[in-house]
């Protein structure tokens, strides 16, 4: 039977398609073989690199439930309960949770550049009287104490309490842990207030109230002055992060002594309110202040407070 030209062309096309599919299958097989080989090589390299790491501590951050350290500015201790970190000395301290999480990660995975297994006396490394001491406890009750001694180049000599091994750990470890309480505090948000959005301010002092209203044209200069003061407030320095009710009088912030400033302002075309309490001066001439229902006592310059009070 003689094939027509159309049938011959169709047969050639089918043969070409089969050849292309075969080539594709070969290429896919080669690709997956190379991918599998590369994956195995990568796993071997990662395993080798992990084996070469010298662990001084090796505890997952999620397993650490308490830690303490002294970086030269006093002992700081923290503990974790129900997934929440607390400053041990003051559980009401407004603690930024990301900071103890980061510190726990650092403490749990301290690595060394080298290990000296047959070292000299501890005094030769400054480890008889450690410069820094880092401690943590894990969820199972296990505890570790890491002592840092003399600085040698970019490394500290270190040891785990109870161990004979001496390590050299990066000096950057102390920099990563060098937080003050001020660095760890979550401060209150303060609104943006100016003459363009201040609606009204009322000042109550010694039982008398003075009000400045933006709709009163005769008080335009007063509104500009007090708005300038309110807009210059910066909540950065704090005298007390969780003041007790009985201690308010120490700052002149008890109800009988404080000056109460109530400001109404607009934000996104909505009226909002701010209450600012102004107390006594500290030894540097700054004023103690609190805002709304916060328990943080801030320090603001007397000049700014005078502008707020239109003095």
Short mmCIF file of C-alpha atoms in Angstrom, two decimals:
data_model
loop_
_atom_site.label_atom_id
_atom_site.label_comp_id
_atom_site.label_asym_id
_atom_site.label_seq_id
_atom_site.Cartn_x
_atom_site.Cartn_y
_atom_site.Cartn_z
CA UNK A 1 0.00 0.00 0.00
CA UNK A 2 1.48 3.26 -1.10
CA UNK A 3 1.46 6.03 1.52
CA UNK A 4 0.36 9.43 0.50
CA UNK A 5 2.61 12.44 0.92
CA UNK A 6 0.40 13.70 3.75
CA UNK A 7 0.73 10.41 5.62
CA UNK A 8 4.51 10.45 5.22
CA UNK A 9 4.71 13.99 6.62
CA UNK A 10 2.47 12.97 9.57
CA UNK A 11 4.67 9.96 10.31
CA UNK A 12 7.81 12.08 10.27
CA UNK A 13 6.19 14.55 12.66
CA UNK A 14 5.23 11.78 15.07
CA UNK A 15 8.75 10.36 14.94
CA UNK A 16 10.17 13.84 15.58
CA UNK A 17 7.84 14.31 18.55
CA UNK A 18 8.86 10.96 20.01
CA UNK A 19 12.53 11.85 19.63
CA UNK A 20 11.96 15.22 21.32
CA UNK A 21 10.11 13.56 24.19
CA UNK A 22 12.94 11.07 24.62
CA UNK A 23 15.50 13.89 24.69
CA UNK A 24 13.37 15.76 27.22
CA UNK A 25 13.15 12.70 29.46
CA UNK A 26 16.92 12.27 29.32
CA UNK A 27 17.46 15.93 30.17
CA UNK A 28 15.01 15.72 33.06
CA UNK A 29 16.71 12.60 34.36
CA UNK A 30 20.11 14.33 34.18
CA UNK A 31 18.68 17.44 35.90
CA UNK A 32 17.16 15.51 38.80
CA UNK A 33 20.29 13.42 39.17
CA UNK A 34 22.42 16.57 39.37
CA UNK A 35 19.92 18.21 41.74
CA UNK A 36 19.97 15.17 44.03
CA UNK A 37 23.77 15.05 43.95
CA UNK A 38 24.07 18.75 44.73
CA UNK A 39 21.59 18.40 47.61
CA UNK A 40 23.59 15.53 49.10
CA UNK A 41 26.81 17.50 48.72
CA UNK A 42 25.24 20.53 50.38
CA UNK A 43 24.01 18.39 53.27
CA UNK A 44 27.49 16.90 53.67
CA UNK A 45 29.08 20.36 53.66
CA UNK A 46 26.57 21.69 56.20
CA UNK A 47 27.12 18.66 58.40
CA UNK A 48 30.87 19.13 58.15
CA UNK A 49 30.59 22.83 58.98
CA UNK A 50 28.34 22.03 61.96
CA UNK A 51 30.82 19.43 63.17
CA UNK A 52 33.60 22.01 63.02
CA UNK A 53 31.67 24.54 65.16
CA UNK A 54 32.87 24.63 68.75
CA UNK A 55 29.83 25.04 70.97
CA UNK A 56 30.34 26.60 74.36
CA UNK A 57 26.58 26.44 74.89
CA UNK A 58 24.06 24.64 72.71
CA UNK A 59 20.52 25.31 73.91
CA UNK A 60 17.61 26.45 71.75
CA UNK A 61 16.34 29.91 72.72
CA UNK A 62 12.81 28.52 73.06
CA UNK A 63 14.06 26.20 75.82
CA UNK A 64 15.53 29.01 77.95
CA UNK A 65 13.20 30.17 80.72
CA UNK A 66 15.45 32.50 82.72
CA UNK A 67 18.78 34.24 82.42
CA UNK A 68 20.89 36.86 84.13
CA UNK A 69 24.09 38.70 83.32
CA UNK A 70 26.22 41.62 84.41
CA UNK A 71 27.98 43.60 81.70
CA UNK A 72 29.52 46.04 84.16
CA UNK A 73 26.46 48.19 84.88
CA UNK A 74 24.70 45.90 87.34
CA UNK A 75 23.02 42.51 87.37
CA UNK A 76 20.01 42.12 85.07
CA UNK A 77 17.74 39.10 85.50
CA UNK A 78 14.78 37.97 83.42
CA UNK A 79 12.36 35.06 83.52
CA UNK A 80 9.78 33.67 81.15
CA UNK A 81 6.30 32.52 82.14
CA UNK A 82 3.48 31.49 79.81
CA UNK A 83 5.46 32.73 76.82
CA UNK A 84 6.04 36.20 78.33
CA UNK A 85 9.38 37.61 79.50
CA UNK A 86 9.56 39.65 82.72
CA UNK A 87 12.25 41.75 84.34
CA UNK A 88 12.74 39.88 87.63
CA UNK A 89 13.23 42.96 89.80
CA UNK A 90 10.05 44.62 88.53
CA UNK A 91 7.50 42.50 86.73
CA UNK A 92 5.54 45.62 85.74
CA UNK A 93 8.51 46.96 83.78
CA UNK A 94 7.33 47.62 80.17
CA UNK A 95 9.73 45.12 78.62
CA UNK A 96 10.28 44.94 74.87
CA UNK A 97 9.84 41.20 74.30
CA UNK A 98 12.19 41.12 71.33
CA UNK A 99 15.19 42.00 73.53
CA UNK A 100 15.13 39.03 75.94
CA UNK A 101 14.32 36.76 72.99
CA UNK A 102 17.46 37.98 71.24
CA UNK A 103 19.57 37.68 74.39
CA UNK A 104 18.31 34.13 75.03
CA UNK A 105 19.31 33.22 71.48
CA UNK A 106 22.80 34.65 72.06
CA UNK A 107 23.29 32.89 75.40
CA UNK A 108 22.03 29.54 74.12
CA UNK A 109 24.34 29.45 71.11
CA UNK A 110 27.72 30.77 72.25
CA UNK A 111 30.42 29.46 69.91
CA UNK A 112 34.18 29.57 70.23
CA UNK A 113 37.06 30.13 67.86
CA UNK A 114 39.13 27.48 69.64
CA UNK A 115 39.18 25.27 72.71
CA UNK A 116 42.16 24.94 75.04
CA UNK A 117 41.77 21.58 76.74
CA UNK A 118 45.03 21.59 78.69
CA UNK A 119 45.14 25.23 79.69
CA UNK A 120 47.07 26.98 82.43
CA UNK A 121 45.70 28.22 85.73
CA UNK A 122 42.42 30.15 85.60
CA UNK A 123 44.22 33.27 86.79
CA UNK A 124 46.30 33.27 83.58
CA UNK A 125 43.10 33.84 81.62
CA UNK A 126 41.43 36.22 84.06
CA UNK A 127 38.93 33.48 84.88
CA UNK A 128 39.70 33.32 88.60
CA UNK A 129 37.85 36.66 88.82
CA UNK A 130 35.68 36.79 85.66
CA UNK A 131 35.01 40.15 84.05
CA UNK A 132 31.50 39.02 83.06
CA UNK A 133 29.23 36.19 84.15
CA UNK A 134 26.33 34.91 82.04
CA UNK A 135 23.80 32.45 83.42
CA UNK A 136 20.70 30.76 82.07
CA UNK A 137 18.27 27.98 82.98
CA UNK A 138 16.36 25.82 80.51
CA UNK A 139 12.87 24.39 80.68
CA UNK A 140 14.10 21.07 82.11
CA UNK A 141 15.84 22.80 85.01
CA UNK A 142 19.33 22.54 83.55
CA UNK A 143 21.57 25.52 84.24
CA UNK A 144 24.72 26.89 82.65
CA UNK A 145 27.11 29.60 83.79
CA UNK A 146 29.54 31.08 81.29
CA UNK A 147 32.43 33.16 82.64
CA UNK A 148 34.41 35.62 80.52
CA UNK A 149 37.93 36.56 81.55
CA UNK A 150 40.70 38.52 79.86
CA UNK A 151 40.35 40.08 76.43
CA UNK A 152 42.90 38.86 73.91
CA UNK A 153 42.67 40.62 70.56
CA UNK A 154 39.09 40.22 69.34
CA UNK A 155 38.33 37.37 71.75
CA UNK A 156 37.59 36.76 75.41
CA UNK A 157 38.81 33.74 77.30
CA UNK A 158 35.76 31.86 78.51
CA UNK A 159 34.76 28.75 80.38
CA UNK A 160 31.60 27.02 81.46
CA UNK A 161 31.53 26.80 85.24
CA UNK A 162 32.56 23.30 86.31
CA UNK A 163 34.39 22.55 83.06
CA UNK A 164 38.16 22.28 82.58
CA UNK A 165 38.02 23.58 79.01
CA UNK A 166 39.03 27.14 78.20
CA UNK A 167 37.58 28.78 75.07
CA UNK A 168 38.16 31.91 73.08
CA UNK A 169 34.83 33.51 72.17
CA UNK A 170 34.25 36.60 69.98
CA UNK A 171 34.37 39.90 71.85
CA UNK A 172 31.23 40.87 69.94
CA UNK A 173 29.29 38.66 72.38
CA UNK A 174 29.51 41.36 75.05
CA UNK A 175 28.40 44.01 72.55
CA UNK A 176 25.36 41.91 71.62
CA UNK A 177 24.39 41.72 75.30
CA UNK A 178 25.19 45.30 76.22
CA UNK A 179 21.64 46.51 76.85
CA UNK A 180 20.53 48.88 79.56
CA UNK A 181 17.02 48.87 81.00
CA UNK A 182 16.33 52.05 79.04
CA UNK A 183 17.13 50.13 75.85
CA UNK A 184 14.62 47.44 76.78
CA UNK A 185 11.67 49.63 77.71
CA UNK A 186 8.60 50.04 75.54
CA UNK A 187 7.59 53.67 75.96
CA UNK A 188 4.18 55.21 75.39
CA UNK A 189 3.18 56.59 72.02
CA UNK A 190 2.84 60.34 71.97
CA UNK A 191 0.60 62.03 69.40
CA UNK A 192 1.63 64.66 66.88
CA UNK A 193 0.12 67.95 68.06
CA UNK A 194 0.54 71.44 66.64
CA UNK A 195 -1.37 74.66 66.16
CA UNK A 196 -2.97 73.13 63.07
CA UNK A 197 -4.74 70.32 64.90
CA UNK A 198 -5.03 71.47 68.53
CA UNK A 199 -8.70 72.05 69.28
CA UNK A 200 -8.59 72.92 72.93
CA UNK A 201 -6.33 72.78 75.99
CA UNK A 202 -7.45 72.96 79.63
CA UNK A 203 -5.02 73.44 82.52
CA UNK A 204 -6.14 72.60 86.07
CA UNK A 205 -3.90 73.76 88.90
CA UNK A 206 -4.74 74.37 92.56
CA UNK A 207 -8.40 73.81 91.86
CA UNK A 208 -8.59 76.39 89.07
CA UNK A 209 -8.98 75.64 85.36
CA UNK A 210 -7.80 77.74 82.42
CA UNK A 211 -8.98 76.83 78.92
CA UNK A 212 -7.56 77.83 75.54
CA UNK A 213 -9.89 77.24 72.59
CA UNK A 214 -8.85 77.36 68.94
CA UNK A 215 -12.26 78.80 68.00
CA UNK A 216 -11.64 81.83 70.19
CA UNK A 217 -9.89 84.33 67.91
CA UNK A 218 -8.67 86.30 70.92
CA UNK A 219 -6.68 83.26 72.04
CA UNK A 220 -4.88 82.62 68.76
CA UNK A 221 -1.46 83.48 70.24
CA UNK A 222 -2.15 81.39 73.33
CA UNK A 223 -3.17 78.39 71.23
CA UNK A 224 0.01 78.72 69.14
CA UNK A 225 2.14 78.87 72.31
CA UNK A 226 0.61 75.86 74.08
CA UNK A 227 0.49 73.86 70.83
CA UNK A 228 4.21 74.54 70.39
CA UNK A 229 4.84 73.15 73.87
CA UNK A 230 2.69 70.06 73.33
CA UNK A 231 4.36 69.44 70.00
CA UNK A 232 7.85 69.62 71.54
CA UNK A 233 7.26 66.80 74.02
CA UNK A 234 9.58 63.81 73.56
CA UNK A 235 9.05 60.70 75.65
CA UNK A 236 12.60 59.39 75.93
CA UNK A 237 14.01 59.81 79.44
CA UNK A 238 12.18 58.02 82.26
CA UNK A 239 12.56 58.37 86.03
CA UNK A 240 10.32 55.42 86.91
CA UNK A 241 8.95 52.74 84.61
CA UNK A 242 6.17 51.45 86.87
CA UNK A 243 5.49 53.95 89.64
CA UNK A 244 3.42 52.79 92.59
CA UNK A 245 0.46 54.88 93.72
CA UNK A 246 2.11 55.55 97.08
CA UNK A 247 5.22 56.91 95.34
CA UNK A 248 3.48 59.52 93.15
CA UNK A 249 3.98 62.20 95.79
CA UNK A 250 7.75 61.75 95.49
CA UNK A 251 7.45 63.21 91.99
CA UNK A 252 4.76 65.77 92.77
CA UNK A 253 2.38 63.67 90.69
CA UNK A 254 -0.15 62.75 93.34
CA UNK A 255 -3.64 64.06 92.72
CA UNK A 256 -3.30 66.89 95.25
CA UNK A 257 -0.05 68.26 93.82
CA UNK A 258 0.07 67.70 90.07
CA UNK A 259 -0.96 70.01 87.28
CA UNK A 260 -3.43 68.40 84.88
CA UNK A 261 -3.35 69.34 81.21
CA UNK A 262 -6.15 68.02 79.00
CA UNK A 263 -5.71 68.52 75.28
CA UNK A 264 -8.22 67.80 72.53
CA UNK A 265 -6.71 67.46 69.05
CA UNK A 266 -7.68 66.06 65.67
CA UNK A 267 -6.09 63.08 63.98
CA UNK A 268 -7.39 61.82 60.64
CA UNK A 269 -10.34 64.19 61.04
CA UNK A 270 -11.28 62.55 64.35
CA UNK A 271 -11.10 64.30 67.72
CA UNK A 272 -8.89 62.62 70.30
CA UNK A 273 -7.86 63.46 73.86
CA UNK A 274 -4.54 63.55 75.70
CA UNK A 275 -4.12 63.96 79.45
CA UNK A 276 -0.73 65.14 80.66
CA UNK A 277 0.19 65.34 84.35
CA UNK A 278 3.03 67.68 85.31
CA UNK A 279 4.84 67.33 88.64
CA UNK A 280 7.93 68.65 90.42
CA UNK A 281 11.39 69.40 89.08
CA UNK A 282 14.28 67.00 89.46
CA UNK A 283 17.77 68.09 90.49
CA UNK A 284 18.62 68.98 86.88
CA UNK A 285 15.63 71.27 86.44
CA UNK A 286 13.52 68.83 84.38
CA UNK A 287 9.87 68.16 85.23
CA UNK A 288 8.32 64.83 86.09
CA UNK A 289 5.33 64.06 83.85
CA UNK A 290 2.92 61.23 83.12
CA UNK A 291 0.44 60.76 80.28
CA UNK A 292 -3.03 59.25 80.27
CA UNK A 293 -3.21 56.09 82.39
CA UNK A 294 0.46 55.12 81.94
CA UNK A 295 2.56 54.22 85.00
CA UNK A 296 5.78 55.55 83.46
CA UNK A 297 7.17 58.77 84.93
CA UNK A 298 8.99 60.73 82.23
CA UNK A 299 11.38 63.67 82.39
CA UNK A 300 10.66 66.68 80.19
CA UNK A 301 12.51 69.98 80.15
CA UNK A 302 10.98 72.74 82.27
CA UNK A 303 11.04 75.02 79.22
CA UNK A 304 8.69 72.72 77.30
CA UNK A 305 6.41 72.45 80.33
CA UNK A 306 6.32 76.22 80.70
CA UNK A 307 5.21 76.51 77.06
CA UNK A 308 2.50 73.90 77.61
CA UNK A 309 1.29 75.89 80.61
CA UNK A 310 1.64 79.18 78.70
CA UNK A 311 3.73 80.67 81.48
#
